[in-house]
mmCIF file of C-alpha atoms in Angstrom:
data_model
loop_
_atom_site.group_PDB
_atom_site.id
_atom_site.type_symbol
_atom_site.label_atom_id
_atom_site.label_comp_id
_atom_site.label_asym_id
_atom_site.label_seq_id
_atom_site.Cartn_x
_atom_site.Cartn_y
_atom_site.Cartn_z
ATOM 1 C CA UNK A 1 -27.840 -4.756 20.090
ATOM 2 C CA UNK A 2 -24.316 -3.660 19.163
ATOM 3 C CA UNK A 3 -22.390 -2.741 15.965
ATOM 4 C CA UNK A 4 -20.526 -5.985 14.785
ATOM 5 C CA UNK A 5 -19.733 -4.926 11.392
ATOM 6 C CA UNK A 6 -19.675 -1.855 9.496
ATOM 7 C CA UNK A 7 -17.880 -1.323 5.801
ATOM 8 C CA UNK A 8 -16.057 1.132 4.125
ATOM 9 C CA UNK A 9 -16.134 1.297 0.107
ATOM 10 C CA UNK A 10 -12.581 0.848 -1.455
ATOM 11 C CA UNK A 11 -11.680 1.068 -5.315
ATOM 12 C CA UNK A 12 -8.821 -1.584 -4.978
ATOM 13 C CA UNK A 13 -10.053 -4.507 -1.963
ATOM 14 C CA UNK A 14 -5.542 -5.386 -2.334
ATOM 15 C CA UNK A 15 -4.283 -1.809 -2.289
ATOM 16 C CA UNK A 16 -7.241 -1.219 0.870
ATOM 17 C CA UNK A 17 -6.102 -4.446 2.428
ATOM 18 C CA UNK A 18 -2.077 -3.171 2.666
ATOM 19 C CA UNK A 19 -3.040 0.736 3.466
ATOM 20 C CA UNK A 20 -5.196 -0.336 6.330
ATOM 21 C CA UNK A 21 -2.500 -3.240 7.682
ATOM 22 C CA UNK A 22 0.286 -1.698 7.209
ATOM 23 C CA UNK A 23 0.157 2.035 7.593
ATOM 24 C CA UNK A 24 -3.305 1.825 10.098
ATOM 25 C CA UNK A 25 -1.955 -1.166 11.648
ATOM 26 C CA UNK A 26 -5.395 -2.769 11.564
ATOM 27 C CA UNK A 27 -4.971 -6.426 11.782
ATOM 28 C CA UNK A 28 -6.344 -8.999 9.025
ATOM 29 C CA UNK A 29 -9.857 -11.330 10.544
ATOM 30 C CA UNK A 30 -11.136 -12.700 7.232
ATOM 31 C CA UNK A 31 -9.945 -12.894 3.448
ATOM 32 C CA UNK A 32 -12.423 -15.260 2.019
ATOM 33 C CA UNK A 33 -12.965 -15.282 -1.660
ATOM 34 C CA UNK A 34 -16.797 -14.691 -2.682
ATOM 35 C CA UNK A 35 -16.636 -14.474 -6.475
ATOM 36 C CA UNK A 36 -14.862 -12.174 -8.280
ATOM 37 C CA UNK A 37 -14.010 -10.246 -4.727
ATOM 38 C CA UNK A 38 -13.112 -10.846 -0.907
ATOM 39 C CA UNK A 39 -14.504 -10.659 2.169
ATOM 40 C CA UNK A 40 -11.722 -8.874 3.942
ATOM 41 C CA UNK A 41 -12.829 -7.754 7.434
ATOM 42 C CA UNK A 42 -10.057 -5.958 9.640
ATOM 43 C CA UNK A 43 -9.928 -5.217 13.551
ATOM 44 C CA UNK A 44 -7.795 -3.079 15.726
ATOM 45 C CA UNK A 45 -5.052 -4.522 17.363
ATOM 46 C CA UNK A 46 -6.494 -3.154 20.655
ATOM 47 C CA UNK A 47 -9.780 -4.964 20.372
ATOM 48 C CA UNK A 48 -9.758 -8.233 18.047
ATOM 49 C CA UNK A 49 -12.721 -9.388 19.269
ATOM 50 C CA UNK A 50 -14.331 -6.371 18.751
ATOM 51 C CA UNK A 51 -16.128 -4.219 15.955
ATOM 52 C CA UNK A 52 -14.829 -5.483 12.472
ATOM 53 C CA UNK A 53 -13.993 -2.880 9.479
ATOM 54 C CA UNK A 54 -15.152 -4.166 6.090
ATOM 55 C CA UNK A 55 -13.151 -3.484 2.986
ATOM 56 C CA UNK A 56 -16.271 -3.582 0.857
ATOM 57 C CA UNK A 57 -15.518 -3.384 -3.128
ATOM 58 C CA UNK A 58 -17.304 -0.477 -4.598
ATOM 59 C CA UNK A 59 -18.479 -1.467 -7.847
ATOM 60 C CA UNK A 60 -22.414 -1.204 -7.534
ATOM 61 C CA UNK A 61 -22.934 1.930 -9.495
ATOM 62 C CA UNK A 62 -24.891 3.187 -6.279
ATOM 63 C CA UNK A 63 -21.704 2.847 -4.323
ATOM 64 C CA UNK A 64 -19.289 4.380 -6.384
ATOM 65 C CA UNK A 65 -21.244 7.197 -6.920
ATOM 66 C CA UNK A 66 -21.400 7.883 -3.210
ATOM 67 C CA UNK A 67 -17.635 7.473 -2.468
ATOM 68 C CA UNK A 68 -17.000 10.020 -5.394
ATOM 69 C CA UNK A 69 -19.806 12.440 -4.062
ATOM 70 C CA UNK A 70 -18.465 12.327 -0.354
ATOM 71 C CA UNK A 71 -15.342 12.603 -1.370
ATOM 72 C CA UNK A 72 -15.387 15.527 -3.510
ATOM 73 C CA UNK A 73 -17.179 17.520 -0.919
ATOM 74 C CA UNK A 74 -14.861 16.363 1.702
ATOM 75 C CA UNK A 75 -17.338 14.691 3.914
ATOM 76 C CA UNK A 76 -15.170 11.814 5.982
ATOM 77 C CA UNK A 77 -16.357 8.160 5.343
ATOM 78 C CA UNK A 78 -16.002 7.058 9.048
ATOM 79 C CA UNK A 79 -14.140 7.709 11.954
ATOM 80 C CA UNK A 80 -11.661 6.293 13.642
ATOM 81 C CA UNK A 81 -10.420 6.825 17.628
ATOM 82 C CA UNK A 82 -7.159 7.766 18.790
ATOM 83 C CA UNK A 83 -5.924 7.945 22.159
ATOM 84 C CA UNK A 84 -3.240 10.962 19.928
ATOM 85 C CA UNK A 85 -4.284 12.677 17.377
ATOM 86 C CA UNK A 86 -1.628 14.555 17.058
ATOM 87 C CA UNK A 87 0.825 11.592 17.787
ATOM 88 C CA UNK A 88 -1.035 9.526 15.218
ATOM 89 C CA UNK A 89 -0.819 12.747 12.903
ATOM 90 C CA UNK A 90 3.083 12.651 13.068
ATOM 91 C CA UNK A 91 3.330 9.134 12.492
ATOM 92 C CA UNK A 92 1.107 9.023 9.518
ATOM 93 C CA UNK A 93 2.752 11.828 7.780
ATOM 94 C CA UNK A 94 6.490 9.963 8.132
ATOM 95 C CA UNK A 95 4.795 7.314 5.879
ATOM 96 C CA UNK A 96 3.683 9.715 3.285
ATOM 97 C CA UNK A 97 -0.303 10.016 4.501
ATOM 98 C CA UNK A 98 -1.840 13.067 2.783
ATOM 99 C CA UNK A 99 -3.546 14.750 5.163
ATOM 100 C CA UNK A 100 -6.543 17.256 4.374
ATOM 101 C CA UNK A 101 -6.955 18.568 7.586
ATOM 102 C CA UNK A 102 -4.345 18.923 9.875
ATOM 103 C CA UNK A 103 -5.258 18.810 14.028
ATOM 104 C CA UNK A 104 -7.715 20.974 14.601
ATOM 105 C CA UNK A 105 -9.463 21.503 18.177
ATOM 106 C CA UNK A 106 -13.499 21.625 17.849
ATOM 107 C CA UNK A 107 -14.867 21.770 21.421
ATOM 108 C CA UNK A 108 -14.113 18.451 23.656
ATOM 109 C CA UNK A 109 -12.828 16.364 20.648
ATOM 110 C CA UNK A 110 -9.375 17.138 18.389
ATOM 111 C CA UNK A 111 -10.067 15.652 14.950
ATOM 112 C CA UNK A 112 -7.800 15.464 11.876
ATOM 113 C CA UNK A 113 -9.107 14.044 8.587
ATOM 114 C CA UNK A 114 -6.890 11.614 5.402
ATOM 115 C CA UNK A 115 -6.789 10.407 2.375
ATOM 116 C CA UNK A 116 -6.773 6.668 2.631
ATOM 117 C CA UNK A 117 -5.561 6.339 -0.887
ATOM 118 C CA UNK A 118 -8.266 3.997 -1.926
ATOM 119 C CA UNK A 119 -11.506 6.885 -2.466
ATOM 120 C CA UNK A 120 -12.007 8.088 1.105
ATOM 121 C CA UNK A 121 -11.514 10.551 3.720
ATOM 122 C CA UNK A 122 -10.970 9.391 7.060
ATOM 123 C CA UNK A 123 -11.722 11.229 10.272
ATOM 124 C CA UNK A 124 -9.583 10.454 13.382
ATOM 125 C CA UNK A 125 -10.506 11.768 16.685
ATOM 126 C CA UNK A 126 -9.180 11.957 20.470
ATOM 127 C CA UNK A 127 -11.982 12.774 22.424
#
């Protein structure tokens, strides 16, 4: 068994779809309408075949709830690898990322942590 899919909650599926492309440089799978919203699954360009990142809408009460909770108490929504965090750090900021904490060294791993614009926190890490 292996992780195939897993989803992040996003206020705005459009705004999500252009942060992630075009600032993460994730690269567009699927955009298929289902009702009202989109099934908009993402990949790294490293690995297209590999685990996809779904820009799930968050309007289940349930759901929004969480983001706001997590958020507020700064508690990352996922992680994401980096062969640089620092390099990735650099890059980010250029474009304007707001970053809530900068590099920071905690034992074998260097992790920094983002506002992805759209209700989350996002943890990047060099191991």
């Amino acid at each position: 068994m292996k992780v195939i899919v897993t989803s992040i909650f996003v206020q705005d599926q459009e705004k999500a779809l252009k942060f992630y492309t075009e600032t993460l440089e994730f690269v567009k799978k699927h955009d298929i309408p289902v009702g009202e919203h989109r099934w908009i699954a993402l990949v790294s360009p490293e690995d297209q075949d590999g685990t996809e990142l779904l820009l799930e809408p968050n309007v289940h009460p349930a759901a929004t709830e969480y983001q706001k909770k997590i958020f507020a108490e700064g508690i990352p929504a996922t992680m994401f690898g980096v062969a640089d965090v620092h390099e990735e750090f650099n890059r980010l900021i250029k474009l304007g990322v707001k970053f809530t904490m900068e590099p920071t060294v905690m034992g074998d791993v260097t992790l920094a942590v983002f506002d992805d614009t759209c209700g989350n926190l996002i943890q990047i890490a060099q191991k």
